[in-house]
mmCIF file with all atom_site columns, C-alpha atoms in Angstrom:
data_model
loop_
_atom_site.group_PDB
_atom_site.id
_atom_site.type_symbol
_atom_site.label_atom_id
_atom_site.label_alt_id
_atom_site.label_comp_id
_atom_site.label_asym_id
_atom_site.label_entity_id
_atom_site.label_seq_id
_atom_site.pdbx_PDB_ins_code
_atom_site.Cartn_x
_atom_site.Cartn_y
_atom_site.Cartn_z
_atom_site.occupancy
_atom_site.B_iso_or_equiv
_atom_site.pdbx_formal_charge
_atom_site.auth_seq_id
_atom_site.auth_comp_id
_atom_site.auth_asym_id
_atom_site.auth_atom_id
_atom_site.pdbx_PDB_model_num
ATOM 1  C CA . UNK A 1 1  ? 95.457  83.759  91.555  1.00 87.00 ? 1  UNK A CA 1
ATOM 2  C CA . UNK A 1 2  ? 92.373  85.919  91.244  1.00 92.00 ? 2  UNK A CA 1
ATOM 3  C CA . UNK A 1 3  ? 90.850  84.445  93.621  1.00 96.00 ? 3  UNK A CA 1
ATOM 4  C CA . UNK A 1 4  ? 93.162  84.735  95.420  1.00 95.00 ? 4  UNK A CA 1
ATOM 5  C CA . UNK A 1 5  ? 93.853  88.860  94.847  1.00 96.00 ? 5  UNK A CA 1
ATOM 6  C CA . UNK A 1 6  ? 89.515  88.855  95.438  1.00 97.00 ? 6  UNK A CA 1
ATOM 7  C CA . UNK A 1 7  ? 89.749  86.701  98.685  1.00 98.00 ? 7  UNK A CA 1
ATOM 8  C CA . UNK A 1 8  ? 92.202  89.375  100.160 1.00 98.00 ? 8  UNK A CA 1
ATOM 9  C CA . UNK A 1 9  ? 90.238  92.390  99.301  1.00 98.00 ? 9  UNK A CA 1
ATOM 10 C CA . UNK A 1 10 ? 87.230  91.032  101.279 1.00 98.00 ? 10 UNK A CA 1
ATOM 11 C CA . UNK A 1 11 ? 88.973  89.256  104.094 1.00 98.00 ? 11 UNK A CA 1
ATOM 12 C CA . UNK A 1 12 ? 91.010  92.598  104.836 1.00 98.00 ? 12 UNK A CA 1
ATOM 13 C CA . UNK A 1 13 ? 87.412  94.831  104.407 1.00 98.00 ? 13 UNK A CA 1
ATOM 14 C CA . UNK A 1 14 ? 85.981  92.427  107.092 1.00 98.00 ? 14 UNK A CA 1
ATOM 15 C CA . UNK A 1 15 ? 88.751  92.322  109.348 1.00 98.00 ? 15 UNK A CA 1
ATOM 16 C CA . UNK A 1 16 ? 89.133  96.185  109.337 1.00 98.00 ? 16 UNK A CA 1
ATOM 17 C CA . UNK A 1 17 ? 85.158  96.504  110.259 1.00 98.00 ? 17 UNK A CA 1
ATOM 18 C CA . UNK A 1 18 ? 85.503  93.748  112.967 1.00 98.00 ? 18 UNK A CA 1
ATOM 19 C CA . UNK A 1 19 ? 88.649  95.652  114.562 1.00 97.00 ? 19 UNK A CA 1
ATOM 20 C CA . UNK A 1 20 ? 86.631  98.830  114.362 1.00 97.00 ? 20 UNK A CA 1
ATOM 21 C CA . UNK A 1 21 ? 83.320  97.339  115.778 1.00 97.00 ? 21 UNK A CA 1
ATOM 22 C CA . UNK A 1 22 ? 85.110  95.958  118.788 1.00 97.00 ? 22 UNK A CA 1
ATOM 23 C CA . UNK A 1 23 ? 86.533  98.807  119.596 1.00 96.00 ? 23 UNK A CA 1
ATOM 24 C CA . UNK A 1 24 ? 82.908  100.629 119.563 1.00 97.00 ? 24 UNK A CA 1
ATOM 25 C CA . UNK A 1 25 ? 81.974  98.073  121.732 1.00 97.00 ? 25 UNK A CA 1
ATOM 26 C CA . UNK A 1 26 ? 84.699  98.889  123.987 1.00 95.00 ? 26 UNK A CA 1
ATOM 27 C CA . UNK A 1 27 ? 83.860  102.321 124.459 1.00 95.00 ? 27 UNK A CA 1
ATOM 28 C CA . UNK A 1 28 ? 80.281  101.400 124.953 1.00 97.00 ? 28 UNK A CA 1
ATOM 29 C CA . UNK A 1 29 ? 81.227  98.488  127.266 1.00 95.00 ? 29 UNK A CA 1
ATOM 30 C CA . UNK A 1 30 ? 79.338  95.918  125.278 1.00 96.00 ? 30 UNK A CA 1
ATOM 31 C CA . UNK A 1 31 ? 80.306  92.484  125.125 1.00 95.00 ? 31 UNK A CA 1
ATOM 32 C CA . UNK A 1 32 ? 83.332  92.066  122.675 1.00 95.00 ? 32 UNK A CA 1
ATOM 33 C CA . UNK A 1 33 ? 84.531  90.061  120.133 1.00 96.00 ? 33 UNK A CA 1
ATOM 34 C CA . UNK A 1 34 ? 86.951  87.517  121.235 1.00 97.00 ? 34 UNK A CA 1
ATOM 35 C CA . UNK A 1 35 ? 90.586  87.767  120.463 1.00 96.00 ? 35 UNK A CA 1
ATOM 36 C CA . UNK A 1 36 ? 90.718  84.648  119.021 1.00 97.00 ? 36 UNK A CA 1
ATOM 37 C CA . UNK A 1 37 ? 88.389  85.921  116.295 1.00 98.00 ? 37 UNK A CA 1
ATOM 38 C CA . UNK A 1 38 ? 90.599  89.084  115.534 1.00 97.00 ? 38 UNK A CA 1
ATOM 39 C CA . UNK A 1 39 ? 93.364  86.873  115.018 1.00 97.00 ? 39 UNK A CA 1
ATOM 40 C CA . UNK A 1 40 ? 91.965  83.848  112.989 1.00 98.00 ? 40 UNK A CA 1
ATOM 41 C CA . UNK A 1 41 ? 90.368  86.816  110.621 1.00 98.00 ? 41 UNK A CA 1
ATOM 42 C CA . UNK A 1 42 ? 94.027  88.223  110.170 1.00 98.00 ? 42 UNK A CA 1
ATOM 43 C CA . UNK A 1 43 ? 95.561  84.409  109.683 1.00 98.00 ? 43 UNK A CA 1
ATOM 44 C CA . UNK A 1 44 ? 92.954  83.732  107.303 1.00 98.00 ? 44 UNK A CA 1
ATOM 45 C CA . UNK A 1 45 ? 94.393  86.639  105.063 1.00 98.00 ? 45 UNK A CA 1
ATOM 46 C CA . UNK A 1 46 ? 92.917  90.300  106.539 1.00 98.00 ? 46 UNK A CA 1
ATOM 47 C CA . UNK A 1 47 ? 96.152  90.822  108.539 1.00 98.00 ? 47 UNK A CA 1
ATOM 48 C CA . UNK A 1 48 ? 96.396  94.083  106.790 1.00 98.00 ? 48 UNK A CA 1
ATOM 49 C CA . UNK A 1 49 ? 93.330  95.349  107.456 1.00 98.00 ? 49 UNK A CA 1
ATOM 50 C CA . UNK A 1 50 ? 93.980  94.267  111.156 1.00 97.00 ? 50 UNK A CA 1
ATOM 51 C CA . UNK A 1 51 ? 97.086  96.282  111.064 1.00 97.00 ? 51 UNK A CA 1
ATOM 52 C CA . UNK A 1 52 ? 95.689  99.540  109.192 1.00 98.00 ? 52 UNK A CA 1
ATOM 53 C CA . UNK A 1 53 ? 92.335  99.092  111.744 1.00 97.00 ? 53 UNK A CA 1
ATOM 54 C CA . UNK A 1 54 ? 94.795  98.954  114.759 1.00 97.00 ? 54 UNK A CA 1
ATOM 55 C CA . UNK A 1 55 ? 96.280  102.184 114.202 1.00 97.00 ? 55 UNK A CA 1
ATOM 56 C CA . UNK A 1 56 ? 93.158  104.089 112.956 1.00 97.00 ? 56 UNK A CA 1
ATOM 57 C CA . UNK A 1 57 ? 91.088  102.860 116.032 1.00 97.00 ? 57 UNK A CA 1
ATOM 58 C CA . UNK A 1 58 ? 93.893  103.189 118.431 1.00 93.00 ? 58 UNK A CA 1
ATOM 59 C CA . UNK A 1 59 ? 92.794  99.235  119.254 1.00 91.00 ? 59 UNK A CA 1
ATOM 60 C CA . UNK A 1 60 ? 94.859  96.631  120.486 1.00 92.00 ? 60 UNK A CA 1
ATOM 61 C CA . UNK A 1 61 ? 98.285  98.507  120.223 1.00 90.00 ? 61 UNK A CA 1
ATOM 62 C CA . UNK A 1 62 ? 99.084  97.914  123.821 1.00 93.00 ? 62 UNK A CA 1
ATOM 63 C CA . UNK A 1 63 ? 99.151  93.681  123.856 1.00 93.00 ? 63 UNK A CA 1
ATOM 64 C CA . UNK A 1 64 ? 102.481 93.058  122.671 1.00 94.00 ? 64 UNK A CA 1
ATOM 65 C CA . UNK A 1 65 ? 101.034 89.928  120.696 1.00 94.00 ? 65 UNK A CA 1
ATOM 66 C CA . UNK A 1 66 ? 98.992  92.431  118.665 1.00 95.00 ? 66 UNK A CA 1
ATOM 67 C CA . UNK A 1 67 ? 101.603 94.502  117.934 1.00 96.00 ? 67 UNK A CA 1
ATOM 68 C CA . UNK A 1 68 ? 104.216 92.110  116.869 1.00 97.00 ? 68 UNK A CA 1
ATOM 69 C CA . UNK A 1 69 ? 101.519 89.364  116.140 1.00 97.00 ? 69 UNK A CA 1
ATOM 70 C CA . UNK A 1 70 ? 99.550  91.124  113.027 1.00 97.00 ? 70 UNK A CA 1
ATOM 71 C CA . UNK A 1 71 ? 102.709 92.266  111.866 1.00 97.00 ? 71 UNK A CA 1
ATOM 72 C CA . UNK A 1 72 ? 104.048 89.152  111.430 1.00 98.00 ? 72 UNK A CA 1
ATOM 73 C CA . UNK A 1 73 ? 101.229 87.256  110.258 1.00 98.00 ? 73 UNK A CA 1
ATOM 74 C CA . UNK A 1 74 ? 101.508 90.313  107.224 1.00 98.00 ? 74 UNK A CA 1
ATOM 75 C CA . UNK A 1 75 ? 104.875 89.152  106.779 1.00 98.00 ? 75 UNK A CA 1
ATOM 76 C CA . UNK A 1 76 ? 103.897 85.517  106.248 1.00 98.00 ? 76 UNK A CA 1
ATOM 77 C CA . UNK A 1 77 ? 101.629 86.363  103.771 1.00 97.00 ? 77 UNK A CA 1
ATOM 78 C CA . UNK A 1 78 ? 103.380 88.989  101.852 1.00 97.00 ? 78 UNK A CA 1
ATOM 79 C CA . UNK A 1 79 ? 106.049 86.256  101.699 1.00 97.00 ? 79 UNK A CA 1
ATOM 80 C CA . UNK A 1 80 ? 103.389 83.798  100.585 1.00 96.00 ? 80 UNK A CA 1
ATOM 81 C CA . UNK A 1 81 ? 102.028 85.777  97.817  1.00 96.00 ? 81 UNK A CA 1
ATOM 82 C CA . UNK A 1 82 ? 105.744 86.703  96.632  1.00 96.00 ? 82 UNK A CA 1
ATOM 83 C CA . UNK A 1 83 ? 106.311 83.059  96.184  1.00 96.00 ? 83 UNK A CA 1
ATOM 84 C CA . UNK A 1 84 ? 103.449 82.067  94.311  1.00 94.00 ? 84 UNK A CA 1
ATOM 85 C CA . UNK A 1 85 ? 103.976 85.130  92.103  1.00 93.00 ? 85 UNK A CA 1
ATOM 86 C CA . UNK A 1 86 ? 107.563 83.747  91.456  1.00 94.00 ? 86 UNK A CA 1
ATOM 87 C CA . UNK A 1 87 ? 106.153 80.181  90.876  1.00 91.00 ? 87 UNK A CA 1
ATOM 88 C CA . UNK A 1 88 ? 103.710 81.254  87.793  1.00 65.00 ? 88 UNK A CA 1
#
């Protein structure tokens, strides 16, 4: 389980800076990171960094698969980590 708890504090760090460093390269109109890759970083655990990066960069809060998409993928893992709590 710590491991686990470690895993989740970098995935989230990384997804946060990859949310923010699109969004840079947005505003400098620089080639950008792929959608794909925002989303398999917040399935692979850094969905809350995602979501706390989406709202501090203003970044990807107007595609509704975003905004209902990180959410849930939060949700999914919140319930995740609530079960394997309850299993130990």
């Amino acid at each position: 389980m710590k491991y686990l708890y470690i895993w989740l504090i970098i995935i989230n760090i990384i997804t946060f800076a990859v949310f923010g460093i699109d969004k840079k390269k947005a505003i400098d109109g620089k080639f950008r990171i792929s959608e794909l890759t925002l989303f398999v970083l917040s399935l692979l655990g850094g969905s809350l960094g995602g979501l706390i990066a989406m709202h501090i960069f203003h970044h990807k809060t107007r595609k509704w698969y975003f905004k209902f998409g990180i959410p849930l993928i939060l949700i999914a893992w919140i319930a995740l980590i609530a079960r394997l709590v309850t299993q130990t």
